[in-house]
Amino acid sequence: KKINKIIYQSSSSVYNSISHNFTSVDGLNRKLLASTKISNESLIHNFCSKNNIIYVITRIFNMYGFECDQFSMVSKIVESFKKKKVLKIYQDGKNVRDFIHIKDVVDVYLHILKNVKKSLSIDLGTGRGTKIIDIVNLLKPKLKYKKIKIATKETETSIANISLILNIYPDYSPIKLDYYLEKKLNYKLKNTLTIY
Protein backbone atom coordinates (compact mmCIF):
# COMPACT_ATOMS: atom_id res chain seq x y z
CA LYS A 1 0.00 0.00 0.00
CA LYS A 2 1.15 3.54 -0.73
CA ILE A 3 0.88 5.14 2.69
CA ASN A 4 2.29 8.64 2.99
CA LYS A 5 1.13 9.58 6.48
CA ILE A 6 0.26 7.78 9.71
CA ILE A 7 -1.54 9.23 12.74
CA TYR A 8 -1.04 7.21 15.89
CA GLN A 9 -3.43 7.92 18.75
CA SER A 10 -1.42 7.66 21.93
CA SER A 11 -2.39 8.88 25.40
CA SER A 12 -1.50 11.45 28.02
CA SER A 13 -1.00 8.46 30.33
CA VAL A 14 2.57 8.19 29.00
CA TYR A 15 3.51 11.17 31.17
CA ASN A 16 4.59 10.43 34.74
CA SER A 17 4.11 6.73 34.09
CA ILE A 18 7.65 5.36 34.32
CA SER A 19 8.82 4.71 37.84
CA HIS A 20 11.73 2.92 39.48
CA ASN A 21 9.34 1.63 42.14
CA PHE A 22 8.39 -1.68 40.52
CA THR A 23 6.63 -2.90 43.68
CA SER A 24 3.97 -0.19 43.51
CA VAL A 25 0.36 -1.32 43.16
CA ASP A 26 -1.24 -0.70 39.77
CA GLY A 27 -4.79 -1.81 40.47
CA LEU A 28 -6.27 -0.03 37.44
CA ASN A 29 -3.51 -1.17 35.04
CA ARG A 30 -2.63 2.43 34.16
CA LYS A 31 1.11 1.74 33.99
CA LEU A 32 0.44 -1.23 31.73
CA LEU A 33 -1.59 0.97 29.37
CA ALA A 34 1.08 3.67 29.40
CA SER A 35 3.89 1.20 28.71
CA THR A 36 2.10 -0.21 25.65
CA LYS A 37 1.46 3.31 24.35
CA ILE A 38 5.14 4.23 24.76
CA SER A 39 6.20 1.00 23.02
CA ASN A 40 3.83 1.70 20.13
CA GLU A 41 5.11 5.26 19.80
CA SER A 42 8.63 3.87 19.45
CA LEU A 43 7.45 1.28 16.92
CA ILE A 44 5.73 3.95 14.80
CA HIS A 45 8.77 6.23 14.96
CA ASN A 46 11.18 3.46 13.89
CA PHE A 47 8.94 2.07 11.13
CA CYS A 48 8.12 5.46 9.62
CA SER A 49 11.71 6.71 9.80
CA LYS A 50 12.96 3.62 7.94
CA ASN A 51 10.22 3.80 5.31
CA ASN A 52 10.21 7.56 4.80
CA ILE A 53 6.62 7.97 5.99
CA ILE A 54 5.39 11.09 7.77
CA TYR A 55 3.90 10.26 11.18
CA VAL A 56 2.08 12.28 13.81
CA ILE A 57 1.74 10.91 17.33
CA THR A 58 -1.15 12.48 19.23
CA ARG A 59 -1.10 12.16 23.00
CA ILE A 60 -4.77 12.59 23.75
CA PHE A 61 -5.90 13.83 27.12
CA ASN A 62 -9.37 13.14 28.60
CA MET A 63 -11.63 12.77 25.55
CA TYR A 64 -15.42 12.96 25.83
CA GLY A 65 -18.53 13.71 23.79
CA PHE A 66 -18.91 10.73 21.43
CA GLU A 67 -22.38 9.15 21.23
CA CYS A 68 -21.54 5.75 22.76
CA ASP A 69 -19.28 7.23 25.45
CA GLN A 70 -19.74 5.41 28.75
CA PHE A 71 -16.13 5.58 29.87
CA SER A 72 -15.17 9.24 30.22
CA MET A 73 -15.61 11.11 33.49
CA VAL A 74 -17.70 13.70 31.66
CA SER A 75 -20.14 11.04 30.41
CA LYS A 76 -20.45 9.69 33.96
CA ILE A 77 -21.24 13.17 35.25
CA VAL A 78 -23.89 13.64 32.55
CA GLU A 79 -25.47 10.24 33.28
CA SER A 80 -25.47 10.86 37.05
CA PHE A 81 -27.09 14.25 36.56
CA LYS A 82 -29.79 13.06 34.15
CA LYS A 83 -30.66 9.83 35.97
CA LYS A 84 -30.17 11.21 39.48
CA LYS A 85 -27.58 8.54 40.21
CA VAL A 86 -24.74 8.91 42.69
CA LEU A 87 -21.47 9.86 40.99
CA LYS A 88 -18.37 7.99 42.14
CA ILE A 89 -15.19 10.07 42.13
CA TYR A 90 -11.69 8.87 42.89
CA GLN A 91 -9.98 10.20 46.00
CA ASP A 92 -11.27 13.72 46.62
CA GLY A 93 -11.85 14.87 43.03
CA LYS A 94 -9.17 17.55 43.30
CA ASN A 95 -6.86 16.20 40.60
CA VAL A 96 -6.67 18.58 37.61
CA ARG A 97 -7.53 17.14 34.19
CA ASP A 98 -7.66 18.47 30.63
CA PHE A 99 -10.95 17.49 28.94
CA ILE A 100 -11.16 17.55 25.13
CA HIS A 101 -14.31 17.06 23.04
CA ILE A 102 -14.14 14.46 20.26
CA LYS A 103 -15.14 17.13 17.68
CA ASP A 104 -11.91 18.98 18.46
CA VAL A 105 -9.91 15.75 18.06
CA VAL A 106 -11.53 15.13 14.66
CA ASP A 107 -10.87 18.74 13.56
CA VAL A 108 -7.18 18.44 14.49
CA TYR A 109 -6.89 15.08 12.68
CA LEU A 110 -8.42 16.52 9.50
CA HIS A 111 -6.01 19.44 9.69
CA ILE A 112 -3.06 17.07 10.18
CA LEU A 113 -4.09 14.94 7.18
CA LYS A 114 -4.41 17.97 4.91
CA ASN A 115 -1.59 20.22 6.08
CA VAL A 116 1.17 18.62 8.17
CA LYS A 117 4.26 17.82 6.10
CA LYS A 118 6.70 16.60 8.73
CA SER A 119 6.74 14.04 11.53
CA LEU A 120 6.00 15.19 15.06
CA SER A 121 4.44 14.27 18.41
CA ILE A 122 1.82 16.56 19.95
CA ASP A 123 -0.28 16.84 23.08
CA LEU A 124 -3.95 16.84 22.08
CA GLY A 125 -6.01 18.64 24.68
CA THR A 126 -7.34 22.12 25.38
CA GLY A 127 -4.52 23.50 27.51
CA ARG A 128 -7.12 24.09 30.24
CA GLY A 129 -7.28 22.12 33.48
CA THR A 130 -10.44 21.38 35.47
CA LYS A 131 -11.06 19.69 38.82
CA ILE A 132 -13.89 17.12 39.00
CA ILE A 133 -14.92 18.51 42.37
CA ASP A 134 -15.41 21.95 40.76
CA ILE A 135 -17.87 20.41 38.26
CA VAL A 136 -19.68 18.65 41.10
CA ASN A 137 -19.93 21.89 43.07
CA LEU A 138 -21.36 23.75 40.06
CA LEU A 139 -24.07 21.13 39.61
CA LYS A 140 -25.12 20.94 43.25
CA PRO A 141 -27.71 20.16 44.58
CA LYS A 142 -28.65 18.27 41.40
CA LEU A 143 -25.59 16.02 41.55
CA LYS A 144 -24.73 13.79 44.50
CA TYR A 145 -21.39 12.05 44.79
CA LYS A 146 -19.31 9.76 46.95
CA LYS A 147 -15.54 9.47 47.14
CA ILE A 148 -13.83 6.20 46.22
CA LYS A 149 -10.36 5.48 47.57
CA ILE A 150 -7.99 3.61 45.26
CA ALA A 151 -4.60 2.04 45.94
CA THR A 152 -2.94 3.57 42.88
CA LYS A 153 -1.86 7.18 43.31
CA GLU A 154 -3.08 9.33 40.44
CA THR A 155 -1.17 12.14 38.78
CA GLU A 156 -2.25 15.39 40.46
CA THR A 157 -2.17 17.61 37.36
CA SER A 158 -2.44 16.54 33.72
CA ILE A 159 -2.82 19.43 31.25
CA ALA A 160 -1.88 19.39 27.57
CA ASN A 161 0.82 21.70 26.24
CA ILE A 162 -0.95 22.90 23.08
CA SER A 163 1.85 25.09 21.72
CA LEU A 164 2.62 22.60 18.91
CA ILE A 165 -1.07 22.38 17.92
CA LEU A 166 -1.23 26.16 17.70
CA ASN A 167 1.91 26.16 15.54
CA ILE A 168 0.38 23.80 12.98
CA TYR A 169 -3.24 24.89 13.44
CA PRO A 170 -3.41 28.58 14.49
CA ASP A 171 -7.24 28.62 14.33
CA TYR A 172 -7.56 25.85 16.93
CA SER A 173 -10.27 26.87 19.41
CA PRO A 174 -11.44 23.90 21.52
CA ILE A 175 -14.92 23.60 23.02
CA LYS A 176 -15.16 24.73 26.64
CA LEU A 177 -16.33 22.06 29.05
CA ASP A 178 -18.83 24.28 30.90
CA TYR A 179 -20.41 25.28 27.55
CA TYR A 180 -20.78 21.59 26.64
CA LEU A 181 -22.30 20.72 30.04
CA GLU A 182 -24.88 23.52 29.82
CA LYS A 183 -25.99 22.40 26.37
CA LYS A 184 -25.96 18.68 27.15
CA LEU A 185 -27.75 19.00 30.48
CA ASN A 186 -29.99 21.94 29.55
CA TYR A 187 -28.90 23.46 32.85
CA LYS A 188 -27.65 26.98 33.47
CA LEU A 189 -24.44 26.90 35.51
CA LYS A 190 -24.28 29.52 38.24
CA ASN A 191 -20.62 30.24 37.51
CA THR A 192 -17.96 29.31 35.00
CA LEU A 193 -15.50 26.55 35.77
CA THR A 194 -12.19 27.56 37.33
CA ILE A 195 -9.33 26.95 34.90
CA TYR A 196 -5.97 25.71 36.16
PDB file of C-alpha atoms in Angstrom:
ATOM      1  CA  LYS A   1       0.000   0.000   0.000  1.00  0.00           C
ATOM      2  CA  LYS A   2       1.146   3.536  -0.730  1.00  0.00           C
ATOM      3  CA  ILE A   3       0.884   5.136   2.690  1.00  0.00           C
ATOM      4  CA  ASN A   4       2.292   8.639   2.993  1.00  0.00           C
ATOM      5  CA  LYS A   5       1.128   9.579   6.480  1.00  0.00           C
ATOM      6  CA  ILE A   6       0.255   7.782   9.714  1.00  0.00           C
ATOM      7  CA  ILE A   7      -1.540   9.235  12.743  1.00  0.00           C
ATOM      8  CA  TYR A   8      -1.035   7.207  15.891  1.00  0.00           C
ATOM      9  CA  GLN A   9      -3.426   7.922  18.748  1.00  0.00           C
ATOM     10  CA  SER A  10      -1.417   7.659  21.934  1.00  0.00           C
ATOM     11  CA  SER A  11      -2.394   8.879  25.402  1.00  0.00           C
ATOM     12  CA  SER A  12      -1.499  11.450  28.021  1.00  0.00           C
ATOM     13  CA  SER A  13      -0.999   8.458  30.331  1.00  0.00           C
ATOM     14  CA  VAL A  14       2.570   8.189  28.996  1.00  0.00           C
ATOM     15  CA  TYR A  15       3.512  11.168  31.166  1.00  0.00           C
ATOM     16  CA  ASN A  16       4.587  10.429  34.744  1.00  0.00           C
ATOM     17  CA  SER A  17       4.112   6.730  34.088  1.00  0.00           C
ATOM     18  CA  ILE A  18       7.647   5.362  34.319  1.00  0.00           C
ATOM     19  CA  SER A  19       8.816   4.714  37.845  1.00  0.00           C
ATOM     20  CA  HIS A  20      11.733   2.916  39.481  1.00  0.00           C
ATOM     21  CA  ASN A  21       9.340   1.632  42.137  1.00  0.00           C
ATOM     22  CA  PHE A  22       8.393  -1.678  40.518  1.00  0.00           C
ATOM     23  CA  THR A  23       6.634  -2.896  43.679  1.00  0.00           C
ATOM     24  CA  SER A  24       3.972  -0.195  43.510  1.00  0.00           C
ATOM     25  CA  VAL A  25       0.360  -1.318  43.162  1.00  0.00           C
ATOM     26  CA  ASP A  26      -1.239  -0.704  39.770  1.00  0.00           C
ATOM     27  CA  GLY A  27      -4.789  -1.811  40.467  1.00  0.00           C
ATOM     28  CA  LEU A  28      -6.275  -0.030  37.442  1.00  0.00           C
ATOM     29  CA  ASN A  29      -3.506  -1.173  35.035  1.00  0.00           C
ATOM     30  CA  ARG A  30      -2.632   2.428  34.164  1.00  0.00           C
ATOM     31  CA  LYS A  31       1.106   1.744  33.987  1.00  0.00           C
ATOM     32  CA  LEU A  32       0.441  -1.227  31.726  1.00  0.00           C
ATOM     33  CA  LEU A  33      -1.593   0.971  29.373  1.00  0.00           C
ATOM     34  CA  ALA A  34       1.079   3.670  29.405  1.00  0.00           C
ATOM     35  CA  SER A  35       3.894   1.200  28.706  1.00  0.00           C
ATOM     36  CA  THR A  36       2.096  -0.206  25.651  1.00  0.00           C
ATOM     37  CA  LYS A  37       1.457   3.308  24.354  1.00  0.00           C
ATOM     38  CA  ILE A  38       5.137   4.232  24.760  1.00  0.00           C
ATOM     39  CA  SER A  39       6.203   1.003  23.016  1.00  0.00           C
ATOM     40  CA  ASN A  40       3.830   1.695  20.129  1.00  0.00           C
ATOM     41  CA  GLU A  41       5.114   5.264  19.800  1.00  0.00           C
ATOM     42  CA  SER A  42       8.632   3.866  19.450  1.00  0.00           C
ATOM     43  CA  LEU A  43       7.453   1.283  16.918  1.00  0.00           C
ATOM     44  CA  ILE A  44       5.728   3.949  14.800  1.00  0.00           C
ATOM     45  CA  HIS A  45       8.767   6.225  14.959  1.00  0.00           C
ATOM     46  CA  ASN A  46      11.176   3.465  13.893  1.00  0.00           C
ATOM     47  CA  PHE A  47       8.944   2.074  11.135  1.00  0.00           C
ATOM     48  CA  CYS A  48       8.116   5.457   9.618  1.00  0.00           C
ATOM     49  CA  SER A  49      11.706   6.705   9.804  1.00  0.00           C
ATOM     50  CA  LYS A  50      12.960   3.623   7.945  1.00  0.00           C
ATOM     51  CA  ASN A  51      10.218   3.795   5.313  1.00  0.00           C
ATOM     52  CA  ASN A  52      10.211   7.564   4.796  1.00  0.00           C
ATOM     53  CA  ILE A  53       6.618   7.972   5.987  1.00  0.00           C
ATOM     54  CA  ILE A  54       5.392  11.092   7.775  1.00  0.00           C
ATOM     55  CA  TYR A  55       3.902  10.264  11.180  1.00  0.00           C
ATOM     56  CA  VAL A  56       2.083  12.277  13.813  1.00  0.00           C
ATOM     57  CA  ILE A  57       1.738  10.906  17.330  1.00  0.00           C
ATOM     58  CA  THR A  58      -1.148  12.483  19.227  1.00  0.00           C
ATOM     59  CA  ARG A  59      -1.098  12.159  23.001  1.00  0.00           C
ATOM     60  CA  ILE A  60      -4.775  12.591  23.751  1.00  0.00           C
ATOM     61  CA  PHE A  61      -5.898  13.831  27.124  1.00  0.00           C
ATOM     62  CA  ASN A  62      -9.373  13.137  28.598  1.00  0.00           C
ATOM     63  CA  MET A  63     -11.627  12.771  25.553  1.00  0.00           C
ATOM     64  CA  TYR A  64     -15.417  12.962  25.831  1.00  0.00           C
ATOM     65  CA  GLY A  65     -18.534  13.706  23.795  1.00  0.00           C
ATOM     66  CA  PHE A  66     -18.912  10.731  21.428  1.00  0.00           C
ATOM     67  CA  GLU A  67     -22.377   9.148  21.233  1.00  0.00           C
ATOM     68  CA  CYS A  68     -21.537   5.754  22.762  1.00  0.00           C
ATOM     69  CA  ASP A  69     -19.275   7.229  25.447  1.00  0.00           C
ATOM     70  CA  GLN A  70     -19.739   5.411  28.746  1.00  0.00           C
ATOM     71  CA  PHE A  71     -16.130   5.583  29.870  1.00  0.00           C
ATOM     72  CA  SER A  72     -15.168   9.239  30.224  1.00  0.00           C
ATOM     73  CA  MET A  73     -15.610  11.114  33.488  1.00  0.00           C
ATOM     74  CA  VAL A  74     -17.703  13.705  31.663  1.00  0.00           C
ATOM     75  CA  SER A  75     -20.140  11.041  30.410  1.00  0.00           C
ATOM     76  CA  LYS A  76     -20.445   9.685  33.958  1.00  0.00           C
ATOM     77  CA  ILE A  77     -21.236  13.168  35.254  1.00  0.00           C
ATOM     78  CA  VAL A  78     -23.891  13.637  32.548  1.00  0.00           C
ATOM     79  CA  GLU A  79     -25.469  10.244  33.282  1.00  0.00           C
ATOM     80  CA  SER A  80     -25.470  10.855  37.053  1.00  0.00           C
ATOM     81  CA  PHE A  81     -27.092  14.253  36.565  1.00  0.00           C
ATOM     82  CA  LYS A  82     -29.786  13.057  34.148  1.00  0.00           C
ATOM     83  CA  LYS A  83     -30.657   9.826  35.972  1.00  0.00           C
ATOM     84  CA  LYS A  84     -30.170  11.212  39.480  1.00  0.00           C
ATOM     85  CA  LYS A  85     -27.577   8.537  40.210  1.00  0.00           C
ATOM     86  CA  VAL A  86     -24.739   8.912  42.687  1.00  0.00           C
ATOM     87  CA  LEU A  87     -21.465   9.863  40.987  1.00  0.00           C
ATOM     88  CA  LYS A  88     -18.366   7.992  42.141  1.00  0.00           C
ATOM     89  CA  ILE A  89     -15.192  10.073  42.126  1.00  0.00           C
ATOM     90  CA  TYR A  90     -11.685   8.866  42.893  1.00  0.00           C
ATOM     91  CA  GLN A  91      -9.979  10.202  45.998  1.00  0.00           C
ATOM     92  CA  ASP A  92     -11.271  13.721  46.618  1.00  0.00           C
ATOM     93  CA  GLY A  93     -11.850  14.868  43.029  1.00  0.00           C
ATOM     94  CA  LYS A  94      -9.167  17.548  43.301  1.00  0.00           C
ATOM     95  CA  ASN A  95      -6.860  16.203  40.595  1.00  0.00           C
ATOM     96  CA  VAL A  96      -6.667  18.576  37.614  1.00  0.00           C
ATOM     97  CA  ARG A  97      -7.526  17.141  34.193  1.00  0.00           C
ATOM     98  CA  ASP A  98      -7.659  18.466  30.631  1.00  0.00           C
ATOM     99  CA  PHE A  99     -10.952  17.485  28.944  1.00  0.00           C
ATOM    100  CA  ILE A 100     -11.164  17.552  25.133  1.00  0.00           C
ATOM    101  CA  HIS A 101     -14.310  17.061  23.041  1.00  0.00           C
ATOM    102  CA  ILE A 102     -14.143  14.460  20.260  1.00  0.00           C
ATOM    103  CA  LYS A 103     -15.137  17.126  17.685  1.00  0.00           C
ATOM    104  CA  ASP A 104     -11.908  18.979  18.459  1.00  0.00           C
ATOM    105  CA  VAL A 105      -9.911  15.753  18.060  1.00  0.00           C
ATOM    106  CA  VAL A 106     -11.529  15.134  14.656  1.00  0.00           C
ATOM    107  CA  ASP A 107     -10.866  18.742  13.560  1.00  0.00           C
ATOM    108  CA  VAL A 108      -7.177  18.437  14.490  1.00  0.00           C
ATOM    109  CA  TYR A 109      -6.887  15.081  12.685  1.00  0.00           C
ATOM    110  CA  LEU A 110      -8.424  16.520   9.502  1.00  0.00           C
ATOM    111  CA  HIS A 111      -6.014  19.438   9.691  1.00  0.00           C
ATOM    112  CA  ILE A 112      -3.061  17.073  10.180  1.00  0.00           C
ATOM    113  CA  LEU A 113      -4.094  14.938   7.180  1.00  0.00           C
ATOM    114  CA  LYS A 114      -4.407  17.972   4.910  1.00  0.00           C
ATOM    115  CA  ASN A 115      -1.589  20.223   6.080  1.00  0.00           C
ATOM    116  CA  VAL A 116       1.170  18.616   8.166  1.00  0.00           C
ATOM    117  CA  LYS A 117       4.256  17.823   6.096  1.00  0.00           C
ATOM    118  CA  LYS A 118       6.697  16.599   8.729  1.00  0.00           C
ATOM    119  CA  SER A 119       6.735  14.040  11.533  1.00  0.00           C
ATOM    120  CA  LEU A 120       6.002  15.187  15.060  1.00  0.00           C
ATOM    121  CA  SER A 121       4.444  14.273  18.411  1.00  0.00           C
ATOM    122  CA  ILE A 122       1.821  16.561  19.949  1.00  0.00           C
ATOM    123  CA  ASP A 123      -0.281  16.837  23.078  1.00  0.00           C
ATOM    124  CA  LEU A 124      -3.946  16.839  22.082  1.00  0.00           C
ATOM    125  CA  GLY A 125      -6.006  18.640  24.679  1.00  0.00           C
ATOM    126  CA  THR A 126      -7.336  22.121  25.381  1.00  0.00           C
ATOM    127  CA  GLY A 127      -4.520  23.497  27.509  1.00  0.00           C
ATOM    128  CA  ARG A 128      -7.118  24.088  30.243  1.00  0.00           C
ATOM    129  CA  GLY A 129      -7.283  22.123  33.481  1.00  0.00           C
ATOM    130  CA  THR A 130     -10.438  21.382  35.475  1.00  0.00           C
ATOM    131  CA  LYS A 131     -11.065  19.687  38.824  1.00  0.00           C
ATOM    132  CA  ILE A 132     -13.886  17.123  38.996  1.00  0.00           C
ATOM    133  CA  ILE A 133     -14.924  18.513  42.370  1.00  0.00           C
ATOM    134  CA  ASP A 134     -15.413  21.954  40.757  1.00  0.00           C
ATOM    135  CA  ILE A 135     -17.866  20.415  38.261  1.00  0.00           C
ATOM    136  CA  VAL A 136     -19.684  18.651  41.096  1.00  0.00           C
ATOM    137  CA  ASN A 137     -19.933  21.891  43.068  1.00  0.00           C
ATOM    138  CA  LEU A 138     -21.357  23.754  40.058  1.00  0.00           C
ATOM    139  CA  LEU A 139     -24.073  21.129  39.606  1.00  0.00           C
ATOM    140  CA  LYS A 140     -25.124  20.939  43.251  1.00  0.00           C
ATOM    141  CA  PRO A 141     -27.712  20.161  44.582  1.00  0.00           C
ATOM    142  CA  LYS A 142     -28.645  18.266  41.403  1.00  0.00           C
ATOM    143  CA  LEU A 143     -25.588  16.021  41.548  1.00  0.00           C
ATOM    144  CA  LYS A 144     -24.727  13.795  44.501  1.00  0.00           C
ATOM    145  CA  TYR A 145     -21.391  12.046  44.793  1.00  0.00           C
ATOM    146  CA  LYS A 146     -19.310   9.764  46.945  1.00  0.00           C
ATOM    147  CA  LYS A 147     -15.544   9.470  47.135  1.00  0.00           C
ATOM    148  CA  ILE A 148     -13.830   6.203  46.216  1.00  0.00           C
ATOM    149  CA  LYS A 149     -10.361   5.478  47.570  1.00  0.00           C
ATOM    150  CA  ILE A 150      -7.990   3.613  45.264  1.00  0.00           C
ATOM    151  CA  ALA A 151      -4.605   2.037  45.940  1.00  0.00           C
ATOM    152  CA  THR A 152      -2.941   3.571  42.884  1.00  0.00           C
ATOM    153  CA  LYS A 153      -1.861   7.184  43.314  1.00  0.00           C
ATOM    154  CA  GLU A 154      -3.085   9.327  40.437  1.00  0.00           C
ATOM    155  CA  THR A 155      -1.165  12.139  38.780  1.00  0.00           C
ATOM    156  CA  GLU A 156      -2.247  15.385  40.457  1.00  0.00           C
ATOM    157  CA  THR A 157      -2.168  17.608  37.362  1.00  0.00           C
ATOM    158  CA  SER A 158      -2.444  16.543  33.720  1.00  0.00           C
ATOM    159  CA  ILE A 159      -2.821  19.427  31.249  1.00  0.00           C
ATOM    160  CA  ALA A 160      -1.877  19.392  27.566  1.00  0.00           C
ATOM    161  CA  ASN A 161       0.821  21.696  26.237  1.00  0.00           C
ATOM    162  CA  ILE A 162      -0.951  22.900  23.079  1.00  0.00           C
ATOM    163  CA  SER A 163       1.849  25.092  21.722  1.00  0.00           C
ATOM    164  CA  LEU A 164       2.616  22.596  18.913  1.00  0.00           C
ATOM    165  CA  ILE A 165      -1.069  22.377  17.915  1.00  0.00           C
ATOM    166  CA  LEU A 166      -1.235  26.164  17.695  1.00  0.00           C
ATOM    167  CA  ASN A 167       1.910  26.161  15.538  1.00  0.00           C
ATOM    168  CA  ILE A 168       0.383  23.800  12.978  1.00  0.00           C
ATOM    169  CA  TYR A 169      -3.241  24.894  13.439  1.00  0.00           C
ATOM    170  CA  PRO A 170      -3.412  28.578  14.493  1.00  0.00           C
ATOM    171  CA  ASP A 171      -7.242  28.621  14.333  1.00  0.00           C
ATOM    172  CA  TYR A 172      -7.557  25.853  16.926  1.00  0.00           C
ATOM    173  CA  SER A 173     -10.266  26.867  19.408  1.00  0.00           C
ATOM    174  CA  PRO A 174     -11.443  23.903  21.522  1.00  0.00           C
ATOM    175  CA  ILE A 175     -14.919  23.600  23.019  1.00  0.00           C
ATOM    176  CA  LYS A 176     -15.156  24.732  26.638  1.00  0.00           C
ATOM    177  CA  LEU A 177     -16.331  22.058  29.053  1.00  0.00           C
ATOM    178  CA  ASP A 178     -18.826  24.282  30.897  1.00  0.00           C
ATOM    179  CA  TYR A 179     -20.408  25.282  27.552  1.00  0.00           C
ATOM    180  CA  TYR A 180     -20.776  21.595  26.644  1.00  0.00           C
ATOM    181  CA  LEU A 181     -22.303  20.721  30.037  1.00  0.00           C
ATOM    182  CA  GLU A 182     -24.880  23.520  29.820  1.00  0.00           C
ATOM    183  CA  LYS A 183     -25.992  22.399  26.366  1.00  0.00           C
ATOM    184  CA  LYS A 184     -25.963  18.680  27.150  1.00  0.00           C
ATOM    185  CA  LEU A 185     -27.754  19.001  30.480  1.00  0.00           C
ATOM    186  CA  ASN A 186     -29.990  21.944  29.555  1.00  0.00           C
ATOM    187  CA  TYR A 187     -28.902  23.464  32.846  1.00  0.00           C
ATOM    188  CA  LYS A 188     -27.650  26.981  33.466  1.00  0.00           C
ATOM    189  CA  LEU A 189     -24.439  26.904  35.507  1.00  0.00           C
ATOM    190  CA  LYS A 190     -24.285  29.516  38.238  1.00  0.00           C
ATOM    191  CA  ASN A 191     -20.616  30.242  37.513  1.00  0.00           C
ATOM    192  CA  THR A 192     -17.965  29.309  35.001  1.00  0.00           C
ATOM    193  CA  LEU A 193     -15.496  26.551  35.771  1.00  0.00           C
ATOM    194  CA  THR A 194     -12.190  27.556  37.332  1.00  0.00           C
ATOM    195  CA  ILE A 195      -9.334  26.950  34.898  1.00  0.00           C
ATOM    196  CA  TYR A 196      -5.967  25.710  36.162  1.00  0.00           C
TER     197      TYR A 196
END
